[in-house]
PDB file of C-alpha atoms in Angstrom:
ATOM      1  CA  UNK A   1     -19.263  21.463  14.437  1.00 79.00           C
ATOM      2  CA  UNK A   2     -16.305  21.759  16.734  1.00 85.00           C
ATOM      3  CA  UNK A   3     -13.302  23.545  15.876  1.00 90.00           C
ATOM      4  CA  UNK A   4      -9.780  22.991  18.007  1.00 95.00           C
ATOM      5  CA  UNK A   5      -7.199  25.226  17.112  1.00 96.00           C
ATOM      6  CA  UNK A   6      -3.365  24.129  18.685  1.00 97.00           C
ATOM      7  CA  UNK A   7      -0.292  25.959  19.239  1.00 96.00           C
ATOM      8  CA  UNK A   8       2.446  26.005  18.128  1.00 97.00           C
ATOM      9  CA  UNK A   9       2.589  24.398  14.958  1.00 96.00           C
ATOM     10  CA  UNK A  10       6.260  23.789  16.006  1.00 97.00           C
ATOM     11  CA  UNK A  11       8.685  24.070  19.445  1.00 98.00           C
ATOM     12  CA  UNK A  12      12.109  23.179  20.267  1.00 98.00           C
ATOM     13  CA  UNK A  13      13.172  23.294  23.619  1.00 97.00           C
ATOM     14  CA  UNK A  14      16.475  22.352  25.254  1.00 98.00           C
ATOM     15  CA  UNK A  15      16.788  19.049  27.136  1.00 97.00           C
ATOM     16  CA  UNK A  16      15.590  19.621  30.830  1.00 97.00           C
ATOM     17  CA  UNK A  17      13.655  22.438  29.914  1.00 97.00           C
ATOM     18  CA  UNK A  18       9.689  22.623  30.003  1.00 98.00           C
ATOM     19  CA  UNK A  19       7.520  22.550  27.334  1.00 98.00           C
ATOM     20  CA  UNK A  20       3.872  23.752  26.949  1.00 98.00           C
ATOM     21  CA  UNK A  21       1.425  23.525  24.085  1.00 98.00           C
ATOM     22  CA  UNK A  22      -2.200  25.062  23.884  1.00 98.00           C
ATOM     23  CA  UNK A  23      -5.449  24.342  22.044  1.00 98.00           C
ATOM     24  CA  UNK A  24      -8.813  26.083  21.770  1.00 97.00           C
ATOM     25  CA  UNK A  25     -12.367  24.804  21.033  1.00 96.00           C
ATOM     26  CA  UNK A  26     -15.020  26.847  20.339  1.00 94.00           C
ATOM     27  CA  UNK A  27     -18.384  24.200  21.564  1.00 91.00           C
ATOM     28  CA  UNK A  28     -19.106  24.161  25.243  1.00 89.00           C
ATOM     29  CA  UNK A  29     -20.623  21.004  25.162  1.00 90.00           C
ATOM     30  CA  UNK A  30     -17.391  19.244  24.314  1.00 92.00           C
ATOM     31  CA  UNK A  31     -16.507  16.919  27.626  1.00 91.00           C
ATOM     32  CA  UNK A  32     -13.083  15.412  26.658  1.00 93.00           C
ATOM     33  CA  UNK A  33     -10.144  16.200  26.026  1.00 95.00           C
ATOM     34  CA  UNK A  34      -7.184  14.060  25.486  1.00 95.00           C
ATOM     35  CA  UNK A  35      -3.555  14.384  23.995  1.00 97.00           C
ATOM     36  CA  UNK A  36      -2.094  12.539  22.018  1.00 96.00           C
ATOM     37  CA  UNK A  37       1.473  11.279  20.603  1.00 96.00           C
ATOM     38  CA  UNK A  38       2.755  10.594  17.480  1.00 93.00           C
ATOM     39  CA  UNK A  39       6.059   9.292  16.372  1.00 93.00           C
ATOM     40  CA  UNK A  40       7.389   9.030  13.113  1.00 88.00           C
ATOM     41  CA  UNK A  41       5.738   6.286  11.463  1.00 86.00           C
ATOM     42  CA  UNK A  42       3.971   4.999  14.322  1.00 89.00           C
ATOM     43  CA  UNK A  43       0.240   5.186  15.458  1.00 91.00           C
ATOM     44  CA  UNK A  44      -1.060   8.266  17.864  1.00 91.00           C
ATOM     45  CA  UNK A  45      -0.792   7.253  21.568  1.00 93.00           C
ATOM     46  CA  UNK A  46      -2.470   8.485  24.629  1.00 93.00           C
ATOM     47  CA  UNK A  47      -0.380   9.853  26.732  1.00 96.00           C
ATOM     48  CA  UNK A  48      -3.282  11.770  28.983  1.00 96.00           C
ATOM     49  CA  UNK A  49      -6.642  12.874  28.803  1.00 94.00           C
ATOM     50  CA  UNK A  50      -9.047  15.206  31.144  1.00 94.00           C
ATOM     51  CA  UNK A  51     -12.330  15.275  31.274  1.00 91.00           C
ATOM     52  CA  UNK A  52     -14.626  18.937  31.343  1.00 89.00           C
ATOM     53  CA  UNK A  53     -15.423  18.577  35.643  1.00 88.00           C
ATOM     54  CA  UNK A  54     -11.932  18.555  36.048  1.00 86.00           C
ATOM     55  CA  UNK A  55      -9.091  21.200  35.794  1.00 92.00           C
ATOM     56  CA  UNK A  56      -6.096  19.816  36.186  1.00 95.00           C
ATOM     57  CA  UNK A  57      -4.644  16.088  36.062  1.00 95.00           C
ATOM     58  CA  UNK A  58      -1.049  15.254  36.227  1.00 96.00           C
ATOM     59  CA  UNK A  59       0.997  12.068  35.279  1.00 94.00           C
ATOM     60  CA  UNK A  60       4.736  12.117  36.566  1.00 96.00           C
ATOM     61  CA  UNK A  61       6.212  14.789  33.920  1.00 97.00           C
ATOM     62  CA  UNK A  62       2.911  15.376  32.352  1.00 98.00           C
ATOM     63  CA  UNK A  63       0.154  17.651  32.865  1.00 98.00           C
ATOM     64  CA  UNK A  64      -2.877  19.145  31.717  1.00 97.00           C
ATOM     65  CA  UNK A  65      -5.030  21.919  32.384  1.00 97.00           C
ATOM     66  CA  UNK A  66      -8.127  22.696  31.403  1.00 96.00           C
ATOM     67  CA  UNK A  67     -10.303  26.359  31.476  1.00 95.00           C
ATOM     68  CA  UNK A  68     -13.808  25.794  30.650  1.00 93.00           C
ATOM     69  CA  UNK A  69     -14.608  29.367  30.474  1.00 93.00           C
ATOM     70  CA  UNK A  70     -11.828  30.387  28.072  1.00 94.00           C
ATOM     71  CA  UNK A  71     -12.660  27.154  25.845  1.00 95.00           C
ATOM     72  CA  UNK A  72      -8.840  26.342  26.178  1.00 95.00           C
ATOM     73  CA  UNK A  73      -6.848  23.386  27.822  1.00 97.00           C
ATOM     74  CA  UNK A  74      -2.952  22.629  27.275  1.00 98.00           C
ATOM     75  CA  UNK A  75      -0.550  20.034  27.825  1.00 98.00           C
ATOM     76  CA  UNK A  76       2.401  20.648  29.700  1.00 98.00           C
ATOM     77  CA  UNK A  77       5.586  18.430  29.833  1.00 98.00           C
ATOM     78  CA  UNK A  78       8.467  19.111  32.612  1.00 97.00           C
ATOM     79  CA  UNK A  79      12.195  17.908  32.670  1.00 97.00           C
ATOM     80  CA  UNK A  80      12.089  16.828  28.634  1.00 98.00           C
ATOM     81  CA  UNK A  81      13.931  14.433  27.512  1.00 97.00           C
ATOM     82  CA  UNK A  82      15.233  13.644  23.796  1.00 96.00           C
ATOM     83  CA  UNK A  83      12.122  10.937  23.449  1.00 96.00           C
ATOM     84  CA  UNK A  84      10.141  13.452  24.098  1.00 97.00           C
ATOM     85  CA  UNK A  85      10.563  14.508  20.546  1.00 97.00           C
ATOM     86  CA  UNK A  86       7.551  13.721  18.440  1.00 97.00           C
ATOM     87  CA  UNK A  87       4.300  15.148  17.390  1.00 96.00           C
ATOM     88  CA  UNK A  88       1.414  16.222  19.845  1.00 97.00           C
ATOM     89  CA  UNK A  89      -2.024  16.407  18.614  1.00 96.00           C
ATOM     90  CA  UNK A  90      -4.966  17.609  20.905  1.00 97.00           C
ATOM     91  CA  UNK A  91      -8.733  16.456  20.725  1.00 95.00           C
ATOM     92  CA  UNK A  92     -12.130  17.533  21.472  1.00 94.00           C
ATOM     93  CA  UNK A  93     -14.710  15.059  21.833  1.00 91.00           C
ATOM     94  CA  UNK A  94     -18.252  16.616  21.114  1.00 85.00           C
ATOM     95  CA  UNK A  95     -21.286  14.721  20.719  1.00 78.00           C
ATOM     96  CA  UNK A  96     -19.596  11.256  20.067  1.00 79.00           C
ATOM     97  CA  UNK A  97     -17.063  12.944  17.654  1.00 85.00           C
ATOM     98  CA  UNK A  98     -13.421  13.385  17.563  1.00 89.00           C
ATOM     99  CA  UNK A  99     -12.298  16.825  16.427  1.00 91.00           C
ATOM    100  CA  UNK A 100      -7.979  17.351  16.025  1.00 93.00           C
ATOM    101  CA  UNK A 101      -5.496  19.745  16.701  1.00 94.00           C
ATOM    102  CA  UNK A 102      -3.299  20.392  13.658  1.00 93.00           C
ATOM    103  CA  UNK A 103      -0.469  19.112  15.889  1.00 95.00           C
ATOM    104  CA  UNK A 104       2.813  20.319  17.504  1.00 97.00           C
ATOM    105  CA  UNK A 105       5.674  19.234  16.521  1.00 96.00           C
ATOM    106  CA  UNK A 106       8.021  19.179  19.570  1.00 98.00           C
ATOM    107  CA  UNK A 107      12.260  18.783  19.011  1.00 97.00           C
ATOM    108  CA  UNK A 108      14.258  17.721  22.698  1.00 97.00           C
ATOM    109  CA  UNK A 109      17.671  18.871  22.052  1.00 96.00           C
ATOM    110  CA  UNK A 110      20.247  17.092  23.685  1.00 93.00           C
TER     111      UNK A 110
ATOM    112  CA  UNK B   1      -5.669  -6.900  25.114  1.00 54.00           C
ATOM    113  CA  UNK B   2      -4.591  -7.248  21.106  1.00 73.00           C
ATOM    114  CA  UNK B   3      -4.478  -3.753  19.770  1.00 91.00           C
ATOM    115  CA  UNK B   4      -6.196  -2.399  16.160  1.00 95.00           C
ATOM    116  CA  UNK B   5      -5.192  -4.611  13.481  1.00 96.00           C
ATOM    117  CA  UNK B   6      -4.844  -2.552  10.135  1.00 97.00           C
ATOM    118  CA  UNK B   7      -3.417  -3.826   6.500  1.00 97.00           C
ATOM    119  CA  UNK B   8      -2.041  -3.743   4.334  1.00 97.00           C
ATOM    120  CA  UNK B   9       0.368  -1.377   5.675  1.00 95.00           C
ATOM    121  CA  UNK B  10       1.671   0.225   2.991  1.00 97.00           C
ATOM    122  CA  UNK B  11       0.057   0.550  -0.396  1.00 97.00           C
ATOM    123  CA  UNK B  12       1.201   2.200  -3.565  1.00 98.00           C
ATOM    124  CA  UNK B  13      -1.264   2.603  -6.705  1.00 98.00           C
ATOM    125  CA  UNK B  14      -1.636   4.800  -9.899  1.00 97.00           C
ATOM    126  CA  UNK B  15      -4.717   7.414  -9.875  1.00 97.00           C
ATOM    127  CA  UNK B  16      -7.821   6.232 -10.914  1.00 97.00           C
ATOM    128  CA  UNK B  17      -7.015   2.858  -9.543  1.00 98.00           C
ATOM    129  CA  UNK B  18      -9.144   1.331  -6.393  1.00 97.00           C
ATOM    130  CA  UNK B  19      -8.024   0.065  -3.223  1.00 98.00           C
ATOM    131  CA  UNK B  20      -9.076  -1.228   0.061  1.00 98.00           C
ATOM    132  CA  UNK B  21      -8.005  -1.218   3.202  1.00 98.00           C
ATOM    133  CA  UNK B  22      -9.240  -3.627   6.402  1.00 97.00           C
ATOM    134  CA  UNK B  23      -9.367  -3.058   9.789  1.00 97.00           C
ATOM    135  CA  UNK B  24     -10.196  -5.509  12.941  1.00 96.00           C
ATOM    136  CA  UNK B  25     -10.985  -3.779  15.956  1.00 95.00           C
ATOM    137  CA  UNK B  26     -10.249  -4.556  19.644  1.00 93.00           C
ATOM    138  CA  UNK B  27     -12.407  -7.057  20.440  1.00 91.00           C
ATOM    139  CA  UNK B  28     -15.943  -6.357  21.830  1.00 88.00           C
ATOM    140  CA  UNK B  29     -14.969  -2.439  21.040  1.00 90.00           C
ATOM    141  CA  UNK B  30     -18.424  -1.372  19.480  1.00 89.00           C
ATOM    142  CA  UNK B  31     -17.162   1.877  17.964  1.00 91.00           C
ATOM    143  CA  UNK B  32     -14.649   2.273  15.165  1.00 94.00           C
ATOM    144  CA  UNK B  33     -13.289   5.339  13.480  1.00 95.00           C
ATOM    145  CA  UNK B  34     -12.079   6.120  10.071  1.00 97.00           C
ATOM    146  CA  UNK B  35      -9.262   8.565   9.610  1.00 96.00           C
ATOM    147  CA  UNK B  36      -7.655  10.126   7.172  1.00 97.00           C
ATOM    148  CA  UNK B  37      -4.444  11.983   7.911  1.00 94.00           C
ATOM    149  CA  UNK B  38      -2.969  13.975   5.641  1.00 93.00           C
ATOM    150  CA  UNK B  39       1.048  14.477   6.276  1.00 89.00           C
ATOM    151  CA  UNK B  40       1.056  17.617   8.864  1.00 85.00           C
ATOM    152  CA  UNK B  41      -2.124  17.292   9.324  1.00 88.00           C
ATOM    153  CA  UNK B  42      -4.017  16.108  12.394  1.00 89.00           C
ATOM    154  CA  UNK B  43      -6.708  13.113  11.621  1.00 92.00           C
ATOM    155  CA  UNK B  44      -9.721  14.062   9.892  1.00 92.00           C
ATOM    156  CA  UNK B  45     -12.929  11.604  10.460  1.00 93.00           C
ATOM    157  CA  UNK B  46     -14.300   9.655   7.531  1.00 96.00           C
ATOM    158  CA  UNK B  47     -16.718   7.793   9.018  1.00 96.00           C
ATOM    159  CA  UNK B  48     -17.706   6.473  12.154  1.00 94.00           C
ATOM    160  CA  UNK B  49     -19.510   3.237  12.969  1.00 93.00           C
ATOM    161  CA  UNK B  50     -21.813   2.130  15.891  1.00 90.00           C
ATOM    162  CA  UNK B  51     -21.543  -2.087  15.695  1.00 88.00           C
ATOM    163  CA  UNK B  52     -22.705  -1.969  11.953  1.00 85.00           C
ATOM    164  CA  UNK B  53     -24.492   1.345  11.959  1.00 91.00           C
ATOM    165  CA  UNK B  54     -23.201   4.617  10.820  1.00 93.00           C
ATOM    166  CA  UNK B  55     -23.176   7.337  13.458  1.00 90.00           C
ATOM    167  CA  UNK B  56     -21.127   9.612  11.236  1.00 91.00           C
ATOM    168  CA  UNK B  57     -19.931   9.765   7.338  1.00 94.00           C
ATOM    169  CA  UNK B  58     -20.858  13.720   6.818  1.00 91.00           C
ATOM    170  CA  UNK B  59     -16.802  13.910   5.561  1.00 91.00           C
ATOM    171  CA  UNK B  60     -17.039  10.725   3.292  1.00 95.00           C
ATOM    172  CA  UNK B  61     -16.580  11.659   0.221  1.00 95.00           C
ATOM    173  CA  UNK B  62     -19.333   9.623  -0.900  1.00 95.00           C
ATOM    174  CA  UNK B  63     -18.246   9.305  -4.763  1.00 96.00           C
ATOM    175  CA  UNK B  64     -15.160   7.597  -4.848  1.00 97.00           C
ATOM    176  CA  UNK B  65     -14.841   6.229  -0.806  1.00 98.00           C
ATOM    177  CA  UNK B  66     -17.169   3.765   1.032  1.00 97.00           C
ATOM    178  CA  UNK B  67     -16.610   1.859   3.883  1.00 97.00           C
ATOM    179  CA  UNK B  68     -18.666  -1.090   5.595  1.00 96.00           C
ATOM    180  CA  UNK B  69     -18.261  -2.719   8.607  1.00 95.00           C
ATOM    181  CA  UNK B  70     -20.198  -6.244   8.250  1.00 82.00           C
ATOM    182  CA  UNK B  71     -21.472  -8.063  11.543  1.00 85.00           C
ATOM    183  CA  UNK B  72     -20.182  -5.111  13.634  1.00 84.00           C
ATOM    184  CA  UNK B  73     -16.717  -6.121  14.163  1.00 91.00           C
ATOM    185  CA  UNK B  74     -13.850  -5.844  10.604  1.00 95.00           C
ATOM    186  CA  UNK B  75     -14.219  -2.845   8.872  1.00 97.00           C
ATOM    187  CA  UNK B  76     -13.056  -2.255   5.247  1.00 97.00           C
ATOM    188  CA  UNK B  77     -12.723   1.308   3.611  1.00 98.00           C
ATOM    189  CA  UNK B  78     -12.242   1.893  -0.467  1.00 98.00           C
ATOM    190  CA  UNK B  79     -11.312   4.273  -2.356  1.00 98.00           C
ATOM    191  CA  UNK B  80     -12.481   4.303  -6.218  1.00 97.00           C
ATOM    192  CA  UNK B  81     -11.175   5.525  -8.038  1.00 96.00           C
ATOM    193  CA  UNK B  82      -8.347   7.287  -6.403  1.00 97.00           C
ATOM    194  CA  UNK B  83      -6.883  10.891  -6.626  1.00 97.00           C
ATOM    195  CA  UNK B  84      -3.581  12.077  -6.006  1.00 97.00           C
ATOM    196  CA  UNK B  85      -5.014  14.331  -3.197  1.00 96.00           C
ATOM    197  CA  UNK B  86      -5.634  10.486  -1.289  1.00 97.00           C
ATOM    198  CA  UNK B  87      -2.289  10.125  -0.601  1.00 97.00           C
ATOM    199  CA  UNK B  88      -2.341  10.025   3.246  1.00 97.00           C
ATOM    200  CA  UNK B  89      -1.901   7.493   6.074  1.00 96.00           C
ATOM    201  CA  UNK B  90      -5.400   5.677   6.701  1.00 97.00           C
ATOM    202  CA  UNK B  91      -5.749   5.337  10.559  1.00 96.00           C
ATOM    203  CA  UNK B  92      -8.441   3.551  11.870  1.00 97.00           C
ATOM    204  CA  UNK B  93      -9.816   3.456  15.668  1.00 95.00           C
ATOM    205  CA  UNK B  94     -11.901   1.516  17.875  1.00 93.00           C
ATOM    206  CA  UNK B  95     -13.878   2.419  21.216  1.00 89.00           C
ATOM    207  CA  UNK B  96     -15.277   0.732  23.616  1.00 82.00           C
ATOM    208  CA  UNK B  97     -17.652   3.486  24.967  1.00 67.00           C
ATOM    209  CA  UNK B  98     -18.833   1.266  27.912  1.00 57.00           C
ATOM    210  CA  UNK B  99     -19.879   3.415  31.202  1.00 51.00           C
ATOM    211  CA  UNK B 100     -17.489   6.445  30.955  1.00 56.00           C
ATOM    212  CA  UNK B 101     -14.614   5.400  28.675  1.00 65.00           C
ATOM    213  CA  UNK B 102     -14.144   7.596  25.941  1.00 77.00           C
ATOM    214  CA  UNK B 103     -10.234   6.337  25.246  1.00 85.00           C
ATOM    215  CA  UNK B 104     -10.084   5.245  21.534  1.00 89.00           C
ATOM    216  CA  UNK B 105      -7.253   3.227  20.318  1.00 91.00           C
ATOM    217  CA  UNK B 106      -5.467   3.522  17.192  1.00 94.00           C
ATOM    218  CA  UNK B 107      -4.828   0.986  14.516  1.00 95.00           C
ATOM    219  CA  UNK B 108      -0.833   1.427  12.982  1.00 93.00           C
ATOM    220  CA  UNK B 109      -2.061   2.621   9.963  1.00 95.00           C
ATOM    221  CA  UNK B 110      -2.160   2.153   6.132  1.00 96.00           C
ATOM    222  CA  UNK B 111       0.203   4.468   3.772  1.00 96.00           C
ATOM    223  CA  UNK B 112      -1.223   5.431   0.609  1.00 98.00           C
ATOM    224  CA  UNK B 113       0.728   6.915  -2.152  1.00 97.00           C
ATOM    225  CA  UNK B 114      -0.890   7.479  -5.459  1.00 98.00           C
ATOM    226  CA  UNK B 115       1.182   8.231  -8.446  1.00 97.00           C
TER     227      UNK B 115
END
């Protein structure tokens, strides 16, 4: 089965400041690839998603980018801000399967 | 659109008790997930359902969880008898899979501590 390996496990970044976070998979037939958020307590949200004939696909301070050949695609957020802070999980979706990053826990300082 | 209905929310029991949880999908979503995350952890699949099929239960563990999902739409996963290594939140997930949607929604969740 697929495996998806993310990085890193944890990242604090001052307010303003950029933050990027990167997953592998290892089966070239996965096709999707979305990102999720989690707050504490709360339920995982989609905050973007790109599928395998694309490379890149932004949403105002979000990105991602996506390199078929390396088997790697990350998530990249620009100008954080303090409700940014939560934890990021990445998926792989591989013959009508799921497969998830350990997550990313990401700290905004103020 | 209602979202993924999920209860009871939270839920403590003592090991070797049993305990279910229910979830009600978005409506008309054919495809509903079973997770269990594990605190730190991403979600791991249980089980996966096709209307009232199972596409996928290969990490089920198949002696103390089941899970059914009657006439295709509420689902309803137990555990029995419980170990303290099912403490977790219980997410579960619906799909809609029609043309090339693969977005699946999450339910809020049920907390499980077992003491």
């Amino acid at each position: 089965g697929e495996n998806v390996e993310q990085h890193p496990s944890t990242l604090s970044v001052q307010e303003g400041d950029s933050a990027v976070i990167k997953c592998t998979y290892s089966d070239s037939a996965s096709n999707y690839f979305p990102w999720y958020k989690q707050e504490l307590g709360k339920r995982p949200q989609l905050i973007i998603d790109i599928r395998s004939n694309v490379g890149e696909k932004k949403d105002q301070r979000i990105a991602v980018t996506l390199n078929k050949t390396a088997k790697h695609f990350s998530l990249h957020i620009t100008e954080t801000q303090p409700e940014d802070s939560a934890v990021y999980f990445c998926a792989a979706y591989d013959f009508n399967k799921f497969y998830f990053g350990s997550g990313t826990k990401l700290n905004v300082k103020p | 659109e209602a979202g993924v209905a999920q209860s009871p929310r939270y839920k403590i029991i003592e090991k070797r008790q049993s305990v279910a949880f229910w979830c009600n999908p978005i409506s008309g979503h054919a495809t509903l997930y079973w997770y269990q995350q594990i605190l730190g952890q991403g979600p791991k699949l249980l089980i996966q359902f096709q209307n009232n099929g199972v596409v996928d239960d290969s990490q089920l563990p198949k002696d103390r969880f089941s899970a059914e999902r009657l006439k295709g739409v509420d689902s309803t996963l137990k555990i029995q008898p419980a170990k303290l290594e099912d403490s977790a939140v219980y997410l579960c997930a619906s799909s809609d899979r029609q043309g090339s949607s693969y977005e699946q929604y999450f339910g809020p969740g049920t907390r499980l501590t077992v003491t």
